[in-house]
PDB file of N, CA and C in Angstrom:
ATOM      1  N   UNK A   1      -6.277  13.902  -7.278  1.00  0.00           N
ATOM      2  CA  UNK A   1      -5.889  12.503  -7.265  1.00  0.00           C
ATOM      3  C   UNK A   1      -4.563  12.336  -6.533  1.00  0.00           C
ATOM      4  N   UNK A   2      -4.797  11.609  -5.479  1.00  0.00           N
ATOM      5  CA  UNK A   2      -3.470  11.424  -4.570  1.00  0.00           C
ATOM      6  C   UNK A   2      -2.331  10.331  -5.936  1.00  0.00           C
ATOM      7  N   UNK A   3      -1.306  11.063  -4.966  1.00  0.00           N
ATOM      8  CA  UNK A   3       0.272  10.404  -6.494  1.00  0.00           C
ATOM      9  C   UNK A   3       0.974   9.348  -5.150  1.00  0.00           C
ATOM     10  N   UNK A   4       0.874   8.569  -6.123  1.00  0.00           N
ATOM     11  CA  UNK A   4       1.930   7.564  -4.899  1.00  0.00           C
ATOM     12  C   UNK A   4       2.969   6.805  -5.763  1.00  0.00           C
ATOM     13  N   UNK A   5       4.155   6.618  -4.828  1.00  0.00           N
ATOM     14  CA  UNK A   5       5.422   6.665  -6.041  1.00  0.00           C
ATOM     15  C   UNK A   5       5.751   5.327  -5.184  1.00  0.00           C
ATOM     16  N   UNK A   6       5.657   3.953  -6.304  1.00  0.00           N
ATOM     17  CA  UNK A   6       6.222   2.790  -5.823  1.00  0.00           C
ATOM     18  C   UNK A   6       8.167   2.507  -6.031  1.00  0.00           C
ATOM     19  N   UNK A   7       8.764   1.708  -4.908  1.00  0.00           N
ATOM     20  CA  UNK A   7       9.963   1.894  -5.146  1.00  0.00           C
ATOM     21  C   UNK A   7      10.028   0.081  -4.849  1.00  0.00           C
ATOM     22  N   UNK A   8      10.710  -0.257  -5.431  1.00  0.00           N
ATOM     23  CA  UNK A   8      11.285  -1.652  -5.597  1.00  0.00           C
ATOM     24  C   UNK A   8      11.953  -1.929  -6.307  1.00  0.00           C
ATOM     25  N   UNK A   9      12.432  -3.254  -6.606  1.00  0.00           N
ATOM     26  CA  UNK A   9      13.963  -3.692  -6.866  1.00  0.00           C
ATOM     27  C   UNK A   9      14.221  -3.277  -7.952  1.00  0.00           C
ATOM     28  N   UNK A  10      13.370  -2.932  -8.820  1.00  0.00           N
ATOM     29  CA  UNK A  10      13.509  -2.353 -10.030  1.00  0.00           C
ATOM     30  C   UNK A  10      13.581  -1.332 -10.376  1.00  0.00           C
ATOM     31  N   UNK A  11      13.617  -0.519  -9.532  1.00  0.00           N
ATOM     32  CA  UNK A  11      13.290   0.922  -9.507  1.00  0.00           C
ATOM     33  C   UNK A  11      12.241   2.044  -9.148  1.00  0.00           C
ATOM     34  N   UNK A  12      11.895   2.757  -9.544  1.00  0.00           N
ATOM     35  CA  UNK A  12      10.477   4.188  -8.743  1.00  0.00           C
ATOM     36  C   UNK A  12       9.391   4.300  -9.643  1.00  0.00           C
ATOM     37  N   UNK A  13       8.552   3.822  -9.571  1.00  0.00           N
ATOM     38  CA  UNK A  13       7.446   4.517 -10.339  1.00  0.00           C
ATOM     39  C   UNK A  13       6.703   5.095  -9.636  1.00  0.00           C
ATOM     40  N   UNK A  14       5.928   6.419 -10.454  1.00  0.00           N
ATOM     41  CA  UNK A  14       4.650   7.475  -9.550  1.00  0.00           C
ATOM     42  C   UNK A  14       3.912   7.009 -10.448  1.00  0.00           C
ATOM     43  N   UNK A  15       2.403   6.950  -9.731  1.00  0.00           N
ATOM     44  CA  UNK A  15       1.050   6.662 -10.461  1.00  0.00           C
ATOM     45  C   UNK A  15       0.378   7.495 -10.037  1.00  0.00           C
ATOM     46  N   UNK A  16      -1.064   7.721 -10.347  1.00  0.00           N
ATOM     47  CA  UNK A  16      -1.807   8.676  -9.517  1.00  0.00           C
ATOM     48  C   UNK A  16      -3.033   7.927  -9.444  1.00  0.00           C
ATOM     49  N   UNK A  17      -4.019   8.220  -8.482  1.00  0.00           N
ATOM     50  CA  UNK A  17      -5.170   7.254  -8.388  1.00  0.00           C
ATOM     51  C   UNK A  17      -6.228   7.657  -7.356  1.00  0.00           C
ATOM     52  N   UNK A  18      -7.604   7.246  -7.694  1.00  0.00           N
ATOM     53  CA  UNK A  18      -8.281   7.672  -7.093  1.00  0.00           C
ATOM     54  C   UNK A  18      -7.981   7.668  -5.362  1.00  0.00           C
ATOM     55  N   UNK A  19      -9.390   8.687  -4.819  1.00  0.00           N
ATOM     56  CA  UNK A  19      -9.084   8.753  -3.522  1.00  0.00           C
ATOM     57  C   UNK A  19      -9.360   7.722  -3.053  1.00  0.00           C
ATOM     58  N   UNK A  20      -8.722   6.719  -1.848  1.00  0.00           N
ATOM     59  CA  UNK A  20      -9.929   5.511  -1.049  1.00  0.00           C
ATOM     60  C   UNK A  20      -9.426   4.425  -1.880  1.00  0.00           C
ATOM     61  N   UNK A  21      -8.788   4.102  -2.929  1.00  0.00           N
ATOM     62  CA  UNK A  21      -8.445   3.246  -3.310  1.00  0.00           C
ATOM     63  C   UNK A  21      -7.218   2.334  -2.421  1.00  0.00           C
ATOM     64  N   UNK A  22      -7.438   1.124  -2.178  1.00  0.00           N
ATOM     65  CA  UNK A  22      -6.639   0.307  -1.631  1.00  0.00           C
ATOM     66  C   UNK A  22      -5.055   0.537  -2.117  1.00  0.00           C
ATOM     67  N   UNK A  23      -4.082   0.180  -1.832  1.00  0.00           N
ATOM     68  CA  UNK A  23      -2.643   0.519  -2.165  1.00  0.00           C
ATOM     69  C   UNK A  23      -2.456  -1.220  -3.201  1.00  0.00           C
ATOM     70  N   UNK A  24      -2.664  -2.048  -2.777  1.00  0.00           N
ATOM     71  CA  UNK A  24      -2.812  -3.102  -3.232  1.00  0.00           C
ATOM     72  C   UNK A  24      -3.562  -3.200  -4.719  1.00  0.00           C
ATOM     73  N   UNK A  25      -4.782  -2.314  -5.076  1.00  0.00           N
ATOM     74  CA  UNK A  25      -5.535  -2.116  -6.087  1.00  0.00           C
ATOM     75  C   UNK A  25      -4.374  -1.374  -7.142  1.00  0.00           C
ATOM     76  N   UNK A  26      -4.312  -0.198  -6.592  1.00  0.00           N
ATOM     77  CA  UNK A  26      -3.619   0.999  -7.223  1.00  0.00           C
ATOM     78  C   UNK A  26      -2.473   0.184  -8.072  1.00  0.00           C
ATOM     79  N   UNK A  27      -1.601  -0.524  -7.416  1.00  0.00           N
ATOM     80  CA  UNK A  27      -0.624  -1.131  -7.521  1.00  0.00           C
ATOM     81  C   UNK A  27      -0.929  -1.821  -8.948  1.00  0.00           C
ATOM     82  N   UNK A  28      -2.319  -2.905  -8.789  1.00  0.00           N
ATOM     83  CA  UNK A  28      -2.177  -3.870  -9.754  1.00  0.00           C
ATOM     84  C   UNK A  28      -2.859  -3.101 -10.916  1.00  0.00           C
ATOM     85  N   UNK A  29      -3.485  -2.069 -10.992  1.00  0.00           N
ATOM     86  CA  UNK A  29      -4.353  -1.303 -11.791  1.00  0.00           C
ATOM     87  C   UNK A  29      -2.726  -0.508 -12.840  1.00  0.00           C
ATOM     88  N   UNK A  30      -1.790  -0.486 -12.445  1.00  0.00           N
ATOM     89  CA  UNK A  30      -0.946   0.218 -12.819  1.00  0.00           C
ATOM     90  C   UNK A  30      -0.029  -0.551 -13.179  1.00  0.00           C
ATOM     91  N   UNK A  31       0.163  -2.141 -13.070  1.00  0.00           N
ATOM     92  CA  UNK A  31       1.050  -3.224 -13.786  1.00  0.00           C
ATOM     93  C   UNK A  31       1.982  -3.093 -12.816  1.00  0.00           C
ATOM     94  N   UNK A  32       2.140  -2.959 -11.500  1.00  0.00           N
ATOM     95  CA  UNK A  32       3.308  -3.200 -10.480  1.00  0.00           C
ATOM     96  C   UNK A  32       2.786  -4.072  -9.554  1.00  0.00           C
ATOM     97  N   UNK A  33       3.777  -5.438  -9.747  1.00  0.00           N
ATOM     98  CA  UNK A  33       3.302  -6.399  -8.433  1.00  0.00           C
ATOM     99  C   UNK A  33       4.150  -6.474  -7.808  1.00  0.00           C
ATOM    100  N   UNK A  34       3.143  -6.922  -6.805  1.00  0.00           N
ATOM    101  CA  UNK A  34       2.722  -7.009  -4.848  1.00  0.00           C
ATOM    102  C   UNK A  34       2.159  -8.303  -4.754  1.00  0.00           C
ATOM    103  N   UNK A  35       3.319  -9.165  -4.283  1.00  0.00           N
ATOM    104  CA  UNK A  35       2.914 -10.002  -3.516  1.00  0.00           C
ATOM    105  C   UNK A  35       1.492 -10.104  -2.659  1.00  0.00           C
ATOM    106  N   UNK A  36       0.888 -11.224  -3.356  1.00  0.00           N
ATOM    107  CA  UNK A  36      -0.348 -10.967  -2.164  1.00  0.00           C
ATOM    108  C   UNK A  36      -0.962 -12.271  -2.339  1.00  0.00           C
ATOM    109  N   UNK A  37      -0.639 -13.117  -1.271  1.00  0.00           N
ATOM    110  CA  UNK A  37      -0.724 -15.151  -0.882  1.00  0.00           C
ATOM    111  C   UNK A  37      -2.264 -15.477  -1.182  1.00  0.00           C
ATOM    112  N   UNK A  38      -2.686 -14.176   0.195  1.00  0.00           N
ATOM    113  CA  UNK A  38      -4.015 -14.542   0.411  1.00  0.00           C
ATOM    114  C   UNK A  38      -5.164 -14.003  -0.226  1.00  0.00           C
ATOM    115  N   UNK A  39      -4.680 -13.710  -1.310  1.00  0.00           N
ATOM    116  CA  UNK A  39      -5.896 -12.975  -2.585  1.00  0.00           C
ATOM    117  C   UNK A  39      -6.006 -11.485  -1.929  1.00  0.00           C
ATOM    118  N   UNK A  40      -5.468 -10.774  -0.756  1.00  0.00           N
ATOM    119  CA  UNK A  40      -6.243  -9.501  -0.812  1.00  0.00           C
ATOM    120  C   UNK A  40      -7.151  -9.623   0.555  1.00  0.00           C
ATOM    121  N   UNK A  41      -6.887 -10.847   1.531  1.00  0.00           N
ATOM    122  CA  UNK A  41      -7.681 -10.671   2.782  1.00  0.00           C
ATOM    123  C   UNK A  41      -7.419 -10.335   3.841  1.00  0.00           C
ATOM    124  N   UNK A  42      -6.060  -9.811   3.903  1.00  0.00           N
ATOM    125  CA  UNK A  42      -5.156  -9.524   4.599  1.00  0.00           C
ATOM    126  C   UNK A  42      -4.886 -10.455   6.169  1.00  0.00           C
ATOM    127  N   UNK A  43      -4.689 -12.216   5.650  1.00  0.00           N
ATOM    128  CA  UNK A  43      -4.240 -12.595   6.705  1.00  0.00           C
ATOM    129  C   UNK A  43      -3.198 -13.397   7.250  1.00  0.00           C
ATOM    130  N   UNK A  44      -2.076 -12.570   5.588  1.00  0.00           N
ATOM    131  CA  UNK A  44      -0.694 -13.712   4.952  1.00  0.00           C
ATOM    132  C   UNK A  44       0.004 -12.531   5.579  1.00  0.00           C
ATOM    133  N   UNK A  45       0.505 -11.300   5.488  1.00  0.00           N
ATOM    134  CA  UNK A  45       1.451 -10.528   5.281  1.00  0.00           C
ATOM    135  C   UNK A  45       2.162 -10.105   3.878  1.00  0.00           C
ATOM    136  N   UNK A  46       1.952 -11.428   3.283  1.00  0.00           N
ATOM    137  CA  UNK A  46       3.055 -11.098   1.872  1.00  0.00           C
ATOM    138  C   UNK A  46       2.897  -9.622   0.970  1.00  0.00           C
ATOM    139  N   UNK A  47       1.935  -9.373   0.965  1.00  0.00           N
ATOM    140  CA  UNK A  47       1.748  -7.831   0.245  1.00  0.00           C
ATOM    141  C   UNK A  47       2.186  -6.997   1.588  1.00  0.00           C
ATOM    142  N   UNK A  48       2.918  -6.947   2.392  1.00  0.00           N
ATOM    143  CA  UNK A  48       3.082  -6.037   3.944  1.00  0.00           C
ATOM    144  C   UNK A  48       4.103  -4.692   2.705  1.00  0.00           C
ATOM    145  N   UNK A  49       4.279  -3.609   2.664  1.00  0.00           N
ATOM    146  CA  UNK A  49       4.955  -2.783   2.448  1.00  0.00           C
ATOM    147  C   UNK A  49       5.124  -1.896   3.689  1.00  0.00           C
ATOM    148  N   UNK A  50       6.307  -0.702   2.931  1.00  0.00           N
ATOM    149  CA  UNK A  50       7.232   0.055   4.121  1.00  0.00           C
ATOM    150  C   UNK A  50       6.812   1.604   3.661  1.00  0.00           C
ATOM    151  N   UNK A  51       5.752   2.102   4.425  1.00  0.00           N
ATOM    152  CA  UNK A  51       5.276   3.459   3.840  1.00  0.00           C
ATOM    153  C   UNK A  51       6.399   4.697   4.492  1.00  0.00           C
ATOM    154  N   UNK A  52       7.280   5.182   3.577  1.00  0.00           N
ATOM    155  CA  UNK A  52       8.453   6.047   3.174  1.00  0.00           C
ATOM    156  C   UNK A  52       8.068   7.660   4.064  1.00  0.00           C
ATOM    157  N   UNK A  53       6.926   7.923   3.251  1.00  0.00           N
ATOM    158  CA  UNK A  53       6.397   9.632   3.410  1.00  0.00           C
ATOM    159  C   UNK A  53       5.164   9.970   3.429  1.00  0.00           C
ATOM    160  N   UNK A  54       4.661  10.503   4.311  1.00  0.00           N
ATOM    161  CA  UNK A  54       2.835  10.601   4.517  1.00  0.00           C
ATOM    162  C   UNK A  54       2.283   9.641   4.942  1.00  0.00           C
ATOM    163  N   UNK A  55       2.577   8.617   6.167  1.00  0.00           N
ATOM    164  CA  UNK A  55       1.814   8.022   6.517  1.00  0.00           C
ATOM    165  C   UNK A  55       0.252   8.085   6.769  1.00  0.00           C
ATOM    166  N   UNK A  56      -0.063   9.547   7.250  1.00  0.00           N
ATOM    167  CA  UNK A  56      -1.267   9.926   7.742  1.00  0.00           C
ATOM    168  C   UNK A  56      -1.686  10.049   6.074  1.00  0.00           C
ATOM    169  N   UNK A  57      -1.144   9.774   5.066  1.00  0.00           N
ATOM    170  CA  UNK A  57      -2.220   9.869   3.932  1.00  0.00           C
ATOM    171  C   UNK A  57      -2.839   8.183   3.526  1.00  0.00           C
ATOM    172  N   UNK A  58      -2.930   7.637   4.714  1.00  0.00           N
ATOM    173  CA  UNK A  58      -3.654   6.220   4.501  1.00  0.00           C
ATOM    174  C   UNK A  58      -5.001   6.368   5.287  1.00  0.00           C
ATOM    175  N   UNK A  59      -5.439   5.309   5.479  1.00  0.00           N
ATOM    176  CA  UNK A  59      -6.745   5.263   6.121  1.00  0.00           C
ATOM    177  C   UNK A  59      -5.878   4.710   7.182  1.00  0.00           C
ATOM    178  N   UNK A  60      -6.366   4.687   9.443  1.00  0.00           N
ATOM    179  CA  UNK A  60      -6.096   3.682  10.372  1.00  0.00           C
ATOM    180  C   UNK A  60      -5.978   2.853   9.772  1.00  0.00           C
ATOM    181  N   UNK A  61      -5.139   1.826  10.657  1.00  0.00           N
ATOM    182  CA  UNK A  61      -4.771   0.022  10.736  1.00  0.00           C
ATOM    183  C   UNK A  61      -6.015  -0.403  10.902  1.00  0.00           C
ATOM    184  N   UNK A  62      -6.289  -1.504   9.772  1.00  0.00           N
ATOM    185  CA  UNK A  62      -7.843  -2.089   9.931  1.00  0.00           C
ATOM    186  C   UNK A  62      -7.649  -3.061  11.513  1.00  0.00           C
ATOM    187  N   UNK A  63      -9.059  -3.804  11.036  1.00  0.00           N
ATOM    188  CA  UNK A  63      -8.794  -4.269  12.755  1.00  0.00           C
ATOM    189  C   UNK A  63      -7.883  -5.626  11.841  1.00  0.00           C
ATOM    190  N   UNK A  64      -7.869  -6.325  11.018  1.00  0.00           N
ATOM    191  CA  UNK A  64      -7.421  -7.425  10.441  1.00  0.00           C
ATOM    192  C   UNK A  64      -5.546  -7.020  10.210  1.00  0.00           C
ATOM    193  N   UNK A  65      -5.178  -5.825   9.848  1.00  0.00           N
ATOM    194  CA  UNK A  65      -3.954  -5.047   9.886  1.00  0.00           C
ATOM    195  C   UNK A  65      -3.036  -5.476  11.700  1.00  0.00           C
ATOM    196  N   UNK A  66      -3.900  -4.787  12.834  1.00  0.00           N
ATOM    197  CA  UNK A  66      -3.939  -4.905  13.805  1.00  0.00           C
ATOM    198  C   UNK A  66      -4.024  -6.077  14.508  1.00  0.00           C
ATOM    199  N   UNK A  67      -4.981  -7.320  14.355  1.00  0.00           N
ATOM    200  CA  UNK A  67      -4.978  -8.952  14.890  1.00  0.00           C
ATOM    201  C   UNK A  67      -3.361  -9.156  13.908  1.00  0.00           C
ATOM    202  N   UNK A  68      -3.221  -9.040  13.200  1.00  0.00           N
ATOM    203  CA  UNK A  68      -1.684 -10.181  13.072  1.00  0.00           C
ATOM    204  C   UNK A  68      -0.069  -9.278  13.029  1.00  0.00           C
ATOM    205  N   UNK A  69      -0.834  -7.782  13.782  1.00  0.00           N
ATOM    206  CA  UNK A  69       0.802  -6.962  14.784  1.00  0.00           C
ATOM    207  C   UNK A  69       1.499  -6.298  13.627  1.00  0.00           C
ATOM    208  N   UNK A  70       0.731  -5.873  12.507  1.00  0.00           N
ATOM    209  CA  UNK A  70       1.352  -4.849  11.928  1.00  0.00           C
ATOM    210  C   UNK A  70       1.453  -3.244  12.285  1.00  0.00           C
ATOM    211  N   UNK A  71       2.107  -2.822  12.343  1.00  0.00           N
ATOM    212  CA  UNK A  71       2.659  -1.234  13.317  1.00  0.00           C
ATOM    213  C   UNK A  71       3.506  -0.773  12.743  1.00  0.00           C
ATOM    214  N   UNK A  72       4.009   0.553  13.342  1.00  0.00           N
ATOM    215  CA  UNK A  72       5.025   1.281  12.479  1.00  0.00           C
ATOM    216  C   UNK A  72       4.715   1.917  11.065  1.00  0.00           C
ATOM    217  N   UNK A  73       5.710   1.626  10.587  1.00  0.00           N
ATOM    218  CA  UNK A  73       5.668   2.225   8.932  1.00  0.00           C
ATOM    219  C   UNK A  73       5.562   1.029   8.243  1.00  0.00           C
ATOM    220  N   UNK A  74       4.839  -0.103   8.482  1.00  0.00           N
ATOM    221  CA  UNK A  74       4.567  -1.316   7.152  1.00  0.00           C
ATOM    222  C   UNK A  74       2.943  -1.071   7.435  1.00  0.00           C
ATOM    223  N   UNK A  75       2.334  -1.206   6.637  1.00  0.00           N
ATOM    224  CA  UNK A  75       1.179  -1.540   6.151  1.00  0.00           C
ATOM    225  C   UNK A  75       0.838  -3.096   5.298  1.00  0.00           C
ATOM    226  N   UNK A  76      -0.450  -3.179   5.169  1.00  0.00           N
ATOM    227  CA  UNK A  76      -0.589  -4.180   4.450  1.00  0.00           C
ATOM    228  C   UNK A  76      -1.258  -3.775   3.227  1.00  0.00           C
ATOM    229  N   UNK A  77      -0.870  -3.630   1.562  1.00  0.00           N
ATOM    230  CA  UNK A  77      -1.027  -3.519   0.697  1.00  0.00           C
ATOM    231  C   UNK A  77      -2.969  -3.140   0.433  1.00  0.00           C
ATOM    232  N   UNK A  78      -3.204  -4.735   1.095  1.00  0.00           N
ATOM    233  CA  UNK A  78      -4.351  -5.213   0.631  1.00  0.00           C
ATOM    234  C   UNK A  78      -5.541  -4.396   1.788  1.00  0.00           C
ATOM    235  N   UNK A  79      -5.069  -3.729   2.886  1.00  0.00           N
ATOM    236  CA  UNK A  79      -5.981  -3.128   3.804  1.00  0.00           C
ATOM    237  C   UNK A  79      -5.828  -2.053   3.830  1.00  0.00           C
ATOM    238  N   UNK A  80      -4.836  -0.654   3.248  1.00  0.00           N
ATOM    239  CA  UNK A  80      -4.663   0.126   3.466  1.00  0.00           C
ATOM    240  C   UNK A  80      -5.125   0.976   1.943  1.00  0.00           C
ATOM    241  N   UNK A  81      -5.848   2.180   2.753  1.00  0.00           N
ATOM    242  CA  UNK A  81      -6.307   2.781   1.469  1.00  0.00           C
ATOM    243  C   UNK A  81      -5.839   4.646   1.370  1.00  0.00           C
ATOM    244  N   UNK A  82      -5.740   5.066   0.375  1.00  0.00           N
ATOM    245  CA  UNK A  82      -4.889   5.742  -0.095  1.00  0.00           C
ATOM    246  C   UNK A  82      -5.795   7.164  -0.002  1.00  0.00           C
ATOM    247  N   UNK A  83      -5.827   8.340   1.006  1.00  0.00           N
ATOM    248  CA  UNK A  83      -6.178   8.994   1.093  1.00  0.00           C
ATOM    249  C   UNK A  83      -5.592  10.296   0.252  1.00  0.00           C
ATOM    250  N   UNK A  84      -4.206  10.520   0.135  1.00  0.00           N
ATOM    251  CA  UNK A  84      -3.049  11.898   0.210  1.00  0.00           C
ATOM    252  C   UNK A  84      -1.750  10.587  -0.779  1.00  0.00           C
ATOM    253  N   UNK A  85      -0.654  12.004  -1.116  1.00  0.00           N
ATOM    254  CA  UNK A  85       0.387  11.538  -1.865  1.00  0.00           C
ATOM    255  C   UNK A  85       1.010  10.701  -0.795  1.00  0.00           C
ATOM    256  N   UNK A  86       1.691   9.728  -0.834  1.00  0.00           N
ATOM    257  CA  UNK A  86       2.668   8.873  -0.338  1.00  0.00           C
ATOM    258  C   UNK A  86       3.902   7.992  -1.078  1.00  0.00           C
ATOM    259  N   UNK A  87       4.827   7.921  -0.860  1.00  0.00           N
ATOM    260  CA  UNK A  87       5.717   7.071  -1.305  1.00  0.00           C
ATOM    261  C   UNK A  87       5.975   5.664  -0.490  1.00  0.00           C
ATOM    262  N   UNK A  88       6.201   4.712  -1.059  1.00  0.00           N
ATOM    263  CA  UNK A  88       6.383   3.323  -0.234  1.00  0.00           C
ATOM    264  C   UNK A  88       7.595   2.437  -0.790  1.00  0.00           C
ATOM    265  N   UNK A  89       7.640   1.318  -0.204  1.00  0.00           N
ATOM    266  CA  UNK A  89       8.432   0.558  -0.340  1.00  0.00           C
ATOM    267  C   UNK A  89       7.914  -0.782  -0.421  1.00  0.00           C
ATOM    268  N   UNK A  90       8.727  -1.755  -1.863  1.00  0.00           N
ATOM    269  CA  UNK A  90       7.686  -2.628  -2.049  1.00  0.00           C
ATOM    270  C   UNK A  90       8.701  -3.664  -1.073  1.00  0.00           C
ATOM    271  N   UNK A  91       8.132  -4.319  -0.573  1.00  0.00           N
ATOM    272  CA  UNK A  91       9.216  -5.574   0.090  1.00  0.00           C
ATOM    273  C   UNK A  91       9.693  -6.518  -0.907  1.00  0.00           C
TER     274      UNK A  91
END
């Protein structure tokens, strides 16, 4: 079970969670919120986070990630799914 350790204003939590699970899921399955406008369709940004360590433990930029120019180290909560351990950053 990939461990992914949320960091925000409040401080760090690690959870652990299935493989393929969305980062956005994981999140709310575990009582840590993430902004997220557009229910989870990824075409607000507001769930966008700042992935810290292991990027390559996500799935590619969906094509919906990609139409509204997300790159780098943010992801979008609600499109990105959780292959390997990672740490992030909640915005």
């Amino acid at each position: 079970m990939p461990k992914v350790t949320f960091i925000t204003k409040d401080g760090k939590k690690t959870i652990f969670t299935k493989n393929n699970t969305k980062i956005l899921d994981a999140a709310k399955n575990n009582g840590i919120h993430i902004e997220h406008a557009c229910n989870g369709n990824g075409v607000c940004t507001t769930c966008a986070c700042k992935i810290l360590t292991h990027p390559d433990n996500l799935t590619k930029l969906t094509e919906k990630e990609l139409s509204i120019g997300v790159s780098g180290d943010i992801r979008l909560s609600c499109q990105a799914k959780i292959k390997g351990d990672i740490e992030l950053e909640i915005r």
